[in-house]
Short mmCIF file of C-alpha atoms in Angstrom, two decimals:
data_model
loop_
_atom_site.label_atom_id
_atom_site.label_comp_id
_atom_site.label_asym_id
_atom_site.label_seq_id
_atom_site.Cartn_x
_atom_site.Cartn_y
_atom_site.Cartn_z
CA UNK H 1 -1.96 -4.30 18.19
CA UNK H 2 -4.42 -7.13 17.79
CA UNK H 3 -5.45 -9.34 14.93
CA UNK H 4 -8.94 -7.90 14.79
CA UNK H 5 -9.65 -5.71 11.74
CA UNK H 6 -11.16 -2.35 12.54
CA UNK H 7 -11.91 0.93 10.80
CA UNK H 8 -13.88 3.96 11.85
CA UNK H 9 -16.85 4.93 9.67
CA UNK H 10 -15.07 8.19 8.83
CA UNK H 11 -12.15 6.25 7.37
CA UNK H 12 -14.26 4.76 4.60
CA UNK H 13 -17.18 6.86 3.43
CA UNK H 14 -19.83 5.89 0.94
CA UNK H 15 -19.21 6.39 -2.76
CA UNK H 16 -21.96 8.98 -2.97
CA UNK H 17 -20.18 11.11 -0.35
CA UNK H 18 -16.63 10.97 -1.73
CA UNK H 19 -16.73 10.22 -5.43
CA UNK H 20 -17.44 13.80 -6.45
CA UNK H 21 -13.76 14.52 -6.04
CA UNK H 22 -10.73 12.81 -7.46
CA UNK H 23 -7.91 11.42 -5.34
CA UNK H 24 -6.13 14.74 -5.84
CA UNK H 25 -9.08 16.61 -4.37
CA UNK H 26 -10.13 18.39 -7.60
CA UNK H 27 -13.77 18.40 -8.66
CA UNK H 28 -14.45 15.90 -11.44
CA UNK H 29 -17.46 17.86 -12.62
CA UNK H 30 -15.32 20.95 -13.17
CA UNK H 31 -12.60 19.04 -14.99
CA UNK H 32 -14.79 16.93 -17.25
CA UNK H 33 -14.09 13.38 -18.29
CA UNK H 34 -11.93 14.31 -21.31
CA UNK H 35 -9.08 16.03 -19.45
CA UNK H 36 -9.17 13.35 -16.75
CA UNK H 37 -8.84 10.54 -19.30
CA UNK H 38 -6.09 12.41 -21.11
CA UNK H 39 -4.24 12.85 -17.82
CA UNK H 40 -4.39 9.12 -17.08
CA UNK H 41 -3.34 8.25 -20.65
CA UNK H 42 -0.35 10.59 -20.56
CA UNK H 43 0.67 9.34 -17.13
CA UNK H 44 0.59 5.76 -18.43
CA UNK H 45 2.55 6.92 -21.51
CA UNK H 46 0.04 5.46 -23.93
CA UNK H 47 -0.74 7.11 -27.28
CA UNK H 48 -4.29 7.74 -28.43
CA UNK H 49 -3.80 5.15 -31.17
CA UNK H 50 -2.51 2.49 -28.76
CA UNK H 51 -5.37 3.11 -26.33
CA UNK H 52 -7.87 2.95 -29.16
CA UNK H 53 -6.50 -0.40 -30.33
CA UNK H 54 -6.65 -1.79 -26.80
CA UNK H 55 -10.20 -0.59 -26.24
CA UNK H 56 -11.59 -1.51 -29.66
CA UNK H 57 -12.16 2.10 -30.65
CA UNK H 58 -10.47 4.62 -32.95
CA UNK H 59 -7.85 7.27 -32.31
CA UNK H 60 -10.31 9.84 -33.72
CA UNK H 61 -12.95 8.90 -31.14
CA UNK H 62 -10.40 8.98 -28.30
CA UNK H 63 -9.32 12.43 -29.45
CA UNK H 64 -12.94 13.64 -29.56
CA UNK H 65 -13.55 12.31 -26.03
CA UNK H 66 -10.45 14.00 -24.63
CA UNK H 67 -11.30 17.36 -26.21
CA UNK H 68 -14.94 17.21 -25.15
CA UNK H 69 -16.32 16.92 -28.69
CA UNK H 70 -17.79 13.51 -27.92
CA UNK H 71 -19.35 12.13 -24.76
CA UNK H 72 -18.26 8.54 -24.11
CA UNK H 73 -20.78 5.91 -23.11
CA UNK H 74 -20.64 4.47 -19.61
CA UNK H 75 -19.26 1.24 -21.06
CA UNK H 76 -16.53 3.14 -22.93
CA UNK H 77 -15.47 5.04 -19.79
CA UNK H 78 -15.08 1.78 -17.89
CA UNK H 79 -13.29 0.11 -20.80
CA UNK H 80 -10.79 2.96 -21.15
CA UNK H 81 -10.26 3.03 -17.39
CA UNK H 82 -9.53 -0.68 -17.36
CA UNK H 83 -6.95 -0.44 -20.15
CA UNK H 84 -5.32 2.54 -18.42
CA UNK H 85 -5.17 0.63 -15.12
CA UNK H 86 -7.10 3.39 -13.34
CA UNK H 87 -7.70 2.59 -9.65
CA UNK H 88 -11.28 1.71 -8.71
CA UNK H 89 -11.78 4.92 -6.71
CA UNK H 90 -10.79 7.03 -9.72
CA UNK H 91 -13.02 5.02 -12.05
CA UNK H 92 -15.95 6.35 -10.04
CA UNK H 93 -14.54 9.85 -10.53
CA UNK H 94 -14.36 9.32 -14.30
CA UNK H 95 -17.95 8.10 -14.39
CA UNK H 96 -19.16 11.12 -12.45
CA UNK H 97 -17.26 13.48 -14.73
CA UNK H 98 -18.95 11.85 -17.72
CA UNK H 99 -22.39 12.29 -16.13
CA UNK H 100 -22.93 8.73 -14.90
CA UNK H 101 -23.49 7.29 -11.44
CA UNK H 102 -20.52 5.73 -9.62
CA UNK H 103 -20.25 2.00 -10.33
CA UNK H 104 -18.21 0.89 -7.31
CA UNK H 105 -19.42 1.25 -3.69
CA UNK H 106 -17.10 2.21 -0.84
CA UNK H 107 -18.22 0.07 2.07
CA UNK H 108 -16.84 0.90 5.54
CA UNK H 109 -14.61 -1.91 6.73
CA UNK H 110 -16.71 -2.40 9.87
CA UNK H 111 -19.91 -2.80 7.83
CA UNK H 112 -21.68 -6.16 8.33
CA UNK H 113 -21.55 -6.67 4.57
CA UNK H 114 -17.78 -7.21 4.91
CA UNK H 115 -18.01 -9.64 7.84
CA UNK H 116 -16.94 -12.60 5.70
CA UNK H 117 -14.02 -10.64 4.25
CA UNK H 118 -12.79 -9.52 7.67
CA UNK H 119 -13.06 -13.02 9.07
CA UNK H 120 -11.15 -14.46 6.12
CA UNK H 121 -8.39 -11.87 6.39
CA UNK H 122 -8.05 -12.41 10.14
CA UNK H 123 -7.80 -16.18 9.66
CA UNK H 124 -5.20 -15.65 6.95
CA UNK H 125 -2.85 -13.44 8.93
CA UNK H 126 -3.26 -15.56 12.06
CA UNK H 127 -2.29 -18.56 9.99
CA UNK H 128 1.10 -16.97 9.29
CA UNK H 129 2.00 -16.81 13.00
CA UNK H 130 4.66 -16.70 14.32
CA UNK H 131 5.67 -14.88 11.11
CA UNK H 132 4.51 -11.23 11.12
CA UNK H 133 1.58 -10.29 8.89
CA UNK H 134 -0.66 -7.24 8.68
CA UNK H 135 -3.22 -5.47 6.48
CA UNK H 136 -3.05 -1.83 5.38
CA UNK H 137 -5.33 0.54 3.50
CA UNK H 138 -4.44 2.96 0.70
CA UNK H 139 -2.42 5.25 2.99
CA UNK H 140 -0.69 2.42 4.89
CA UNK H 141 -2.91 2.65 7.95
CA UNK H 142 -2.90 -0.73 9.67
CA UNK H 143 -6.39 -2.24 9.87
CA UNK H 144 -5.38 -5.72 11.07
CA UNK H 145 -2.24 -7.42 12.37
CA UNK H 146 -1.19 -10.68 13.99
CA UNK H 147 0.92 -11.45 17.06
CA UNK H 148 4.10 -11.58 14.99
CA UNK H 149 3.75 -7.86 14.36
CA UNK H 150 3.05 -7.21 18.04
CA UNK H 151 6.34 -8.95 18.82
CA UNK H 152 8.28 -6.56 16.56
CA UNK H 153 6.58 -3.52 18.09
CA UNK H 154 7.19 -4.39 21.73
CA UNK H 155 9.68 -1.54 22.22
CA UNK H 156 7.88 1.14 20.17
CA UNK H 157 6.66 4.09 22.32
CA UNK H 158 2.94 4.44 22.95
CA UNK H 159 2.52 7.68 21.05
CA UNK H 160 3.44 5.92 17.80
CA UNK H 161 0.95 3.12 18.53
CA UNK H 162 -2.02 5.47 18.90
CA UNK H 163 -4.69 5.10 16.18
CA UNK H 164 -4.55 5.43 13.29
CA UNK H 165 -1.55 3.11 13.30
CA UNK H 166 0.53 3.77 10.19
CA UNK H 167 3.01 1.20 8.88
CA UNK H 168 5.31 3.75 7.23
CA UNK H 169 5.50 5.96 10.31
CA UNK H 170 6.13 2.96 12.57
CA UNK H 171 8.94 1.74 10.34
CA UNK H 172 10.75 4.98 9.47
CA UNK H 173 10.16 7.18 12.52
CA UNK H 174 13.40 7.71 14.50
CA UNK H 175 11.57 6.47 17.62
CA UNK H 176 9.93 3.58 15.83
CA UNK H 177 11.55 0.54 14.23
CA UNK H 178 14.19 2.56 12.37
CA UNK H 179 16.88 2.45 15.12
CA UNK H 180 16.68 -1.35 15.12
CA UNK H 181 16.83 -1.86 11.35
CA UNK H 182 20.40 -2.88 10.49
CA UNK H 183 20.13 -2.04 6.77
CA UNK H 184 18.09 1.13 7.29
CA UNK H 185 19.49 2.99 4.28
CA UNK H 186 18.51 0.21 1.85
CA UNK H 187 15.17 -0.56 3.50
CA UNK H 188 14.20 3.10 3.73
CA UNK H 189 15.02 3.54 0.04
CA UNK H 190 12.88 0.51 -0.80
CA UNK H 191 9.88 1.83 1.15
CA UNK H 192 10.11 5.34 -0.31
CA UNK H 193 10.36 3.91 -3.83
CA UNK H 194 7.30 1.78 -3.12
CA UNK H 195 5.36 4.87 -2.03
CA UNK H 196 6.50 6.75 -5.13
CA UNK H 197 5.09 3.97 -7.32
CA UNK H 198 1.80 4.08 -5.41
CA UNK H 199 1.58 7.86 -5.80
CA UNK H 200 2.15 7.54 -9.56
CA UNK H 201 -0.57 4.90 -9.76
CA UNK H 202 -3.18 6.52 -7.52
CA UNK H 203 -2.35 10.24 -7.71
CA UNK H 204 -3.40 10.52 -4.05
CA UNK H 205 -2.71 13.73 -2.16
CA UNK H 206 -3.02 12.05 1.29
CA UNK H 207 -0.45 9.49 0.18
CA UNK H 208 1.85 12.22 -1.13
CA UNK H 209 1.55 14.08 2.19
CA UNK H 210 2.51 10.90 4.05
CA UNK H 211 5.49 10.41 1.72
CA UNK H 212 6.75 13.94 2.33
CA UNK H 213 6.39 13.43 6.08
CA UNK H 214 8.29 10.14 6.36
CA UNK H 215 10.90 11.11 3.76
CA UNK H 216 11.80 14.09 5.97
CA UNK H 217 12.40 11.98 9.08
CA UNK H 218 16.01 12.24 10.29
CA UNK H 219 18.04 9.13 10.82
CA UNK H 220 17.71 8.00 14.44
CA UNK H 221 20.65 8.66 16.73
CA UNK H 222 21.05 4.89 17.01
CA UNK H 223 21.05 3.09 13.69
CA UNK H 224 22.22 5.83 11.34
CA UNK H 225 24.65 4.73 8.63
CA UNK H 226 27.42 6.79 10.23
CA UNK H 227 27.09 5.34 13.72
CA UNK H 228 26.88 1.61 13.10
CA UNK H 229 24.33 -0.92 14.30
CA UNK H 230 23.91 -3.35 17.17
CA UNK H 231 25.96 -6.48 16.89
CA UNK H 232 24.32 -9.85 16.38
CA UNK H 233 25.04 -11.96 19.46
CA UNK H 234 24.58 -15.24 17.60
CA UNK H 235 27.53 -17.24 16.39
CA UNK H 236 28.52 -16.36 12.82
CA UNK H 237 27.33 -18.84 10.23
CA UNK H 238 27.35 -19.19 6.49
CA UNK H 239 26.51 -16.15 4.43
CA UNK H 240 22.88 -16.39 3.32
CA UNK H 241 22.32 -15.74 -0.43
CA UNK H 242 19.25 -13.48 -0.22
CA UNK H 243 16.92 -13.69 -3.22
CA UNK H 244 15.29 -10.33 -2.41
CA UNK H 245 16.15 -7.32 -0.26
CA UNK H 246 15.58 -8.35 3.37
CA UNK H 247 14.65 -6.18 6.30
CA UNK H 248 17.29 -6.95 8.91
CA UNK H 249 15.99 -5.91 12.30
CA UNK H 250 17.34 -6.33 15.80
CA UNK H 251 15.03 -7.96 18.34
CA UNK H 252 15.92 -9.07 21.84
CA UNK H 253 19.64 -9.18 21.08
CA UNK H 254 19.26 -11.04 17.79
CA UNK H 255 19.15 -9.89 14.19
CA UNK H 256 16.12 -11.21 12.31
CA UNK H 257 15.88 -11.11 8.51
CA UNK H 258 12.55 -10.86 6.70
CA UNK H 259 11.46 -10.79 3.07
CA UNK H 260 8.30 -8.78 2.44
CA UNK H 261 5.46 -10.17 0.32
CA UNK H 262 2.38 -8.09 -0.57
CA UNK H 263 -0.99 -9.48 -1.74
CA UNK H 264 -4.08 -7.66 -3.01
CA UNK H 265 -7.56 -8.81 -3.97
CA UNK H 266 -8.19 -9.96 -7.53
CA UNK H 267 -10.75 -7.89 -9.50
CA UNK H 268 -12.25 -6.02 -6.53
CA UNK H 269 -15.69 -4.45 -6.99
CA UNK H 270 -15.55 -2.21 -3.92
CA UNK H 271 -13.27 0.78 -3.32
CA UNK H 272 -12.43 -0.23 0.25
CA UNK H 273 -11.50 -3.79 -0.75
CA UNK H 274 -9.53 -2.58 -3.77
CA UNK H 275 -7.30 -0.48 -1.52
CA UNK H 276 -6.47 -3.20 1.02
CA UNK H 277 -3.09 -4.93 0.91
CA UNK H 278 -1.92 -7.91 2.97
CA UNK H 279 1.79 -7.82 3.79
CA UNK H 280 3.64 -10.80 5.22
CA UNK H 281 7.21 -10.83 6.54
CA UNK H 282 8.68 -14.21 5.70
CA UNK H 283 11.93 -15.44 7.29
CA UNK H 284 14.91 -14.89 5.00
CA UNK H 285 17.35 -17.20 6.76
CA UNK H 286 17.35 -20.35 8.94
CA UNK H 287 18.29 -18.44 12.10
CA UNK H 288 15.14 -16.30 11.84
CA UNK H 289 12.98 -19.38 11.28
CA UNK H 290 14.48 -21.11 14.33
CA UNK H 291 14.01 -18.06 16.57
CA UNK H 292 10.41 -17.42 15.56
CA UNK H 293 9.47 -21.07 15.98
CA UNK H 294 11.02 -21.02 19.45
CA UNK H 295 8.54 -18.33 20.42
CA UNK H 296 5.68 -20.77 19.78
CA UNK H 297 7.08 -23.46 22.06
#
């Protein structure tokens, strides 16, 4: 895995090609904007009155929009979508269902228009070295990674490293990182809960399919809760008071502890950019810091 960001043109199509369907695959034209807006409102557990107050409208108008008795303006669709925290991709779907053109483009990641973005992201994750850092898309496919990630993957079999590289598969597959994760039960639960939150937010069928796949993985023969984990060969020290759940992973006879931090872009105006996330694995204890720094010397 290298630090260079890459994506095939098929991985990020133009808005005109893909925005005629929602993230669940259903036609927006067939559904109409009213049922779609009602679905997002009910999922967010917001009443018609509360949404109306947020959007500067009336409960009567919201009701008329949802039942198809009133066609919302383009501005109103975008305003309601913003207050319902609808993902950018699905805002395009709402606009299409209401009879308007998509507002947000979906630029392929390898498009020259995103050269500055790619360069900035690459510089950012390289700046974290030797700490691991990587960038994923909406379905956790890795589009960029630094040498810290390559270090963690040095024992992963080649078939799991074939494109498209997927962070969830790499972590939870019984031949991936899972056998080396000391607190696999807790870390697996954290990752699955994270995916469940993303599914609730995005209502994405590809993401749900990935969740069902990785949730069905068996525990690896080495590293399952019933069989114990490799011992840390370092001398025991003081117990570290973790401030967040760490991923404790064995590497080269040592146990490294990392805290995960995820960053996204503020107010993105492009579907591709909106769905990118930068994840960094920060050392959770002094021993991990010392070991990673030793790799740079």
